């Protein structure tokens, strides 16, 4: 199913979908492959194309990843700077209401992650964890996988699929590598993208802070 959204529509309405993921409707592997083929047109530093995407359909492996995710989630919910911490410290108003919604939907995803029909794990060649690489080098490495992953999520949106960016399982990245046979010493996982058909496709642009707060011209 193609929604045939305009470029501006797909860029402004690709939301983090959690509670509106259809946990019962299967996703065909060929649909994921279409989205990943589009992702592979993304930018990559020096045209190195060191990216890898692991699409996980197997129920047992999804359950194992979800278990690792929940172990990390238990730590994350108590961490300073987490969405829960920000929710509790936010002043009453629209921003706090949004944080309450985000926290609720994030909890829902953690509780139901194994039920999401596809987990897509973007990876990049090399072992980044604990690396003393300078910022320019790290930016080049992550800049060679994160834009491609976003392209995957945009392509999914245009096909009626919902996605969201998660990284909590990376607290147990090596264990996740063991589940999927990823060579941990050679490959770095950067996210886990739950993917399912969305319940409804009527997503709107999100509330954001005014551009004047973050857009700078000719200097800070």
CSV table of C-alpha atoms in Angstrom, one decimal:
chain,number,residue,atom,x,y,z
A,1,UNK,CA,0.0,0.0,0.0
A,2,UNK,CA,1.5,3.3,-1.1
A,3,UNK,CA,0.3,6.5,0.5
A,4,UNK,CA,1.9,8.6,-2.3
A,5,UNK,CA,2.7,11.4,0.1
A,6,UNK,CA,4.6,14.4,-1.1
A,7,UNK,CA,8.2,14.8,0.0
A,8,UNK,CA,7.2,17.5,2.5
A,9,UNK,CA,4.4,15.4,3.9
A,10,UNK,CA,6.5,12.3,4.5
A,11,UNK,CA,9.3,14.5,6.1
A,12,UNK,CA,6.9,16.3,8.4
A,13,UNK,CA,4.5,13.4,9.4
A,14,UNK,CA,6.9,10.5,10.0
A,15,UNK,CA,6.3,10.2,13.7
A,16,UNK,CA,7.6,7.9,16.4
A,17,UNK,CA,4.8,5.3,16.3
A,18,UNK,CA,4.3,3.1,19.4
A,19,UNK,CA,0.7,2.7,20.6
A,20,UNK,CA,-0.6,2.8,17.0
A,21,UNK,CA,1.5,-0.1,15.7
A,22,UNK,CA,-0.7,-2.9,14.5
A,23,UNK,CA,0.6,-5.9,16.4
A,24,UNK,CA,-1.6,-8.4,14.6
A,25,UNK,CA,-1.1,-7.6,10.9
A,26,UNK,CA,2.0,-9.3,9.4
A,27,UNK,CA,4.5,-7.4,7.3
A,28,UNK,CA,5.8,-9.1,4.2
A,29,UNK,CA,9.6,-9.4,3.9
A,30,UNK,CA,9.4,-7.9,0.4
A,31,UNK,CA,7.9,-4.6,1.8
A,32,UNK,CA,10.8,-4.3,4.3
A,33,UNK,CA,13.2,-5.0,1.4
A,34,UNK,CA,11.7,-2.2,-0.6
A,35,UNK,CA,12.3,0.2,2.2
A,36,UNK,CA,15.8,-1.0,2.8
A,37,UNK,CA,16.7,-0.7,-0.9
A,38,UNK,CA,15.7,3.0,-0.6
A,39,UNK,CA,17.7,3.3,2.6
A,40,UNK,CA,20.8,2.1,0.7
A,41,UNK,CA,20.5,5.3,-1.5
A,42,UNK,CA,21.3,7.4,1.6
A,43,UNK,CA,24.6,9.3,2.1
A,44,UNK,CA,27.7,7.5,3.3
A,45,UNK,CA,31.1,9.0,4.1
A,46,UNK,CA,33.6,8.4,1.3
A,47,UNK,CA,31.0,6.1,-0.4
A,48,UNK,CA,32.3,3.4,1.9
A,49,UNK,CA,28.8,1.8,2.3
A,50,UNK,CA,29.8,0.0,5.5
A,51,UNK,CA,26.2,-0.2,6.6
A,52,UNK,CA,24.3,-3.4,7.5
A,53,UNK,CA,20.6,-3.8,8.3
A,54,UNK,CA,19.3,-6.9,10.2
A,55,UNK,CA,15.6,-7.4,9.7
A,56,UNK,CA,14.3,-9.7,12.4
A,57,UNK,CA,11.0,-11.6,11.7
A,58,UNK,CA,11.6,-14.7,13.8
A,59,UNK,CA,9.3,-14.6,16.9
A,60,UNK,CA,11.9,-16.2,19.2
A,61,UNK,CA,14.6,-13.8,18.3
A,62,UNK,CA,12.2,-10.8,18.7
A,63,UNK,CA,11.3,-12.1,22.1
A,64,UNK,CA,14.9,-12.3,23.1
A,65,UNK,CA,15.6,-8.8,21.9
A,66,UNK,CA,12.5,-7.6,23.7
A,67,UNK,CA,13.8,-9.2,26.9
A,68,UNK,CA,17.1,-7.4,26.6
A,69,UNK,CA,15.2,-4.1,25.8
A,70,UNK,CA,13.2,-4.4,29.0
A,71,UNK,CA,16.3,-5.0,31.0
A,72,UNK,CA,17.7,-1.8,29.7
A,73,UNK,CA,14.3,-0.1,30.1
A,74,UNK,CA,14.3,-0.8,33.8
A,75,UNK,CA,17.5,1.2,34.1
A,76,UNK,CA,16.5,3.9,31.7
A,77,UNK,CA,13.3,4.8,33.5
A,78,UNK,CA,15.3,5.7,36.6
A,79,UNK,CA,18.0,7.6,34.8
A,80,UNK,CA,18.5,11.4,35.0
A,81,UNK,CA,17.5,13.0,31.7
A,82,UNK,CA,15.1,10.2,30.7
A,83,UNK,CA,11.7,11.0,29.3
A,84,UNK,CA,10.3,10.1,32.7
A,85,UNK,CA,12.7,12.4,34.5
A,86,UNK,CA,11.9,15.2,32.1
A,87,UNK,CA,8.2,14.5,32.6
A,88,UNK,CA,8.4,14.8,36.3
A,89,UNK,CA,10.4,18.0,36.2
A,90,UNK,CA,8.4,19.7,33.5
A,91,UNK,CA,6.1,22.6,34.5
A,92,UNK,CA,2.4,22.2,33.9
A,93,UNK,CA,1.4,23.0,30.3
A,94,UNK,CA,1.6,21.7,26.7
A,95,UNK,CA,5.2,20.5,27.0
A,96,UNK,CA,4.5,18.4,30.1
A,97,UNK,CA,1.4,17.0,28.6
A,98,UNK,CA,3.4,15.9,25.6
A,99,UNK,CA,6.1,14.3,27.9
A,100,UNK,CA,3.3,12.4,29.7
A,101,UNK,CA,2.1,11.0,26.4
A,102,UNK,CA,5.6,10.1,25.2
A,103,UNK,CA,6.3,8.3,28.5
A,104,UNK,CA,3.0,6.4,28.3
A,105,UNK,CA,3.6,5.3,24.8
A,106,UNK,CA,7.2,4.4,25.4
A,107,UNK,CA,6.1,2.1,28.3
A,108,UNK,CA,3.6,0.5,26.0
A,109,UNK,CA,6.3,-0.3,23.4
A,110,UNK,CA,8.6,-1.8,26.1
A,111,UNK,CA,5.8,-4.0,27.3
A,112,UNK,CA,4.8,-5.2,23.8
A,113,UNK,CA,8.1,-5.1,21.8
A,114,UNK,CA,8.2,-8.8,21.0
A,115,UNK,CA,4.7,-8.5,19.4
A,116,UNK,CA,5.9,-5.9,16.8
A,117,UNK,CA,6.2,-8.0,13.6
A,118,UNK,CA,9.6,-6.7,12.5
A,119,UNK,CA,12.6,-5.4,14.3
A,120,UNK,CA,15.2,-3.7,12.0
A,121,UNK,CA,18.6,-3.1,13.4
A,122,UNK,CA,20.9,-0.7,11.5
A,123,UNK,CA,24.6,-1.4,12.0
A,124,UNK,CA,27.9,0.0,10.8
A,125,UNK,CA,31.3,-1.6,10.3
A,126,UNK,CA,33.7,-1.1,13.1
A,127,UNK,CA,33.5,-1.2,16.9
A,128,UNK,CA,32.5,2.2,18.2
A,129,UNK,CA,31.6,1.5,21.8
A,130,UNK,CA,34.2,3.2,24.1
A,131,UNK,CA,36.1,4.5,21.1
A,132,UNK,CA,38.5,7.4,21.6
A,133,UNK,CA,38.0,8.5,18.0
A,134,UNK,CA,37.9,12.3,17.5
A,135,UNK,CA,34.5,13.9,16.9
A,136,UNK,CA,35.1,14.4,13.2
A,137,UNK,CA,35.7,10.7,12.8
A,138,UNK,CA,32.7,9.7,14.9
A,139,UNK,CA,30.5,12.1,13.0
A,140,UNK,CA,31.6,10.5,9.7
A,141,UNK,CA,30.9,7.0,11.0
A,142,UNK,CA,27.5,7.7,12.4
A,143,UNK,CA,26.7,10.0,9.5
A,144,UNK,CA,27.2,7.0,7.2
A,145,UNK,CA,24.3,5.0,8.9
A,146,UNK,CA,21.9,7.4,10.6
A,147,UNK,CA,20.7,9.2,7.5
A,148,UNK,CA,20.1,5.8,5.7
A,149,UNK,CA,18.1,4.6,8.7
A,150,UNK,CA,15.9,7.7,8.6
A,151,UNK,CA,15.4,7.0,4.8
A,152,UNK,CA,14.2,3.6,5.8
A,153,UNK,CA,11.7,5.1,8.2
A,154,UNK,CA,10.5,7.6,5.6
A,155,UNK,CA,10.0,4.8,3.0
A,156,UNK,CA,8.1,2.8,5.6
A,157,UNK,CA,5.8,5.7,6.4
A,158,UNK,CA,4.9,6.1,2.7
A,159,UNK,CA,3.9,2.4,2.7
A,160,UNK,CA,1.6,2.7,5.6
A,161,UNK,CA,4.1,1.4,8.1
A,162,UNK,CA,4.9,2.9,11.5
A,163,UNK,CA,8.3,3.0,13.0
A,164,UNK,CA,10.2,4.6,15.9
A,165,UNK,CA,13.8,5.0,16.8
A,166,UNK,CA,14.9,3.1,19.9
A,167,UNK,CA,18.4,2.5,21.4
A,168,UNK,CA,17.7,1.0,24.8
A,169,UNK,CA,18.7,-2.5,23.7
A,170,UNK,CA,22.2,-1.1,23.2
A,171,UNK,CA,22.8,-1.3,26.9
A,172,UNK,CA,23.0,-5.0,26.1
A,173,UNK,CA,24.4,-4.8,22.6
A,174,UNK,CA,26.8,-7.7,22.9
A,175,UNK,CA,24.0,-10.0,24.1
A,176,UNK,CA,21.8,-8.8,21.2
A,177,UNK,CA,24.7,-9.6,18.8
A,178,UNK,CA,24.8,-13.1,20.2
A,179,UNK,CA,21.1,-13.5,19.5
A,180,UNK,CA,21.5,-12.5,15.9
A,181,UNK,CA,25.0,-13.8,15.1
A,182,UNK,CA,26.3,-10.3,14.6
A,183,UNK,CA,30.2,-10.2,14.9
A,184,UNK,CA,30.3,-7.9,17.9
A,185,UNK,CA,34.0,-7.0,17.6
A,186,UNK,CA,33.6,-5.9,14.0
A,187,UNK,CA,30.1,-4.4,13.8
A,188,UNK,CA,28.3,-1.7,15.8
A,189,UNK,CA,24.6,-1.7,16.2
A,190,UNK,CA,23.1,1.8,16.3
A,191,UNK,CA,19.4,1.4,16.9
A,192,UNK,CA,16.4,-1.0,16.9
A,193,UNK,CA,13.6,0.2,14.7
A,194,UNK,CA,10.2,-1.6,15.5
A,195,UNK,CA,8.2,-1.8,12.3
A,196,UNK,CA,4.6,-2.6,11.8
A,197,UNK,CA,1.6,-1.3,9.8
A,198,UNK,CA,0.2,1.7,11.6
A,199,UNK,CA,-3.3,1.9,12.9
A,200,UNK,CA,-4.5,4.7,10.6
A,201,UNK,CA,-2.2,6.9,8.5
A,202,UNK,CA,-3.4,10.3,9.5
A,203,UNK,CA,-0.3,11.5,11.3
A,204,UNK,CA,0.3,15.3,11.6
A,205,UNK,CA,3.4,17.4,12.2
A,206,UNK,CA,4.5,17.4,15.8
A,207,UNK,CA,4.5,20.3,18.2
A,208,UNK,CA,8.0,21.8,18.1
A,209,UNK,CA,9.8,24.7,19.7
A,210,UNK,CA,9.8,27.9,17.6
A,211,UNK,CA,12.5,27.9,14.9
A,212,UNK,CA,13.8,31.1,16.2
A,213,UNK,CA,15.0,29.2,19.3
A,214,UNK,CA,17.3,26.9,17.3
A,215,UNK,CA,18.0,28.4,13.8
A,216,UNK,CA,21.1,30.6,13.6
A,217,UNK,CA,22.3,32.7,10.6
A,218,UNK,CA,25.9,33.6,10.1
A,219,UNK,CA,26.8,32.6,13.6
A,220,UNK,CA,25.4,31.6,17.0
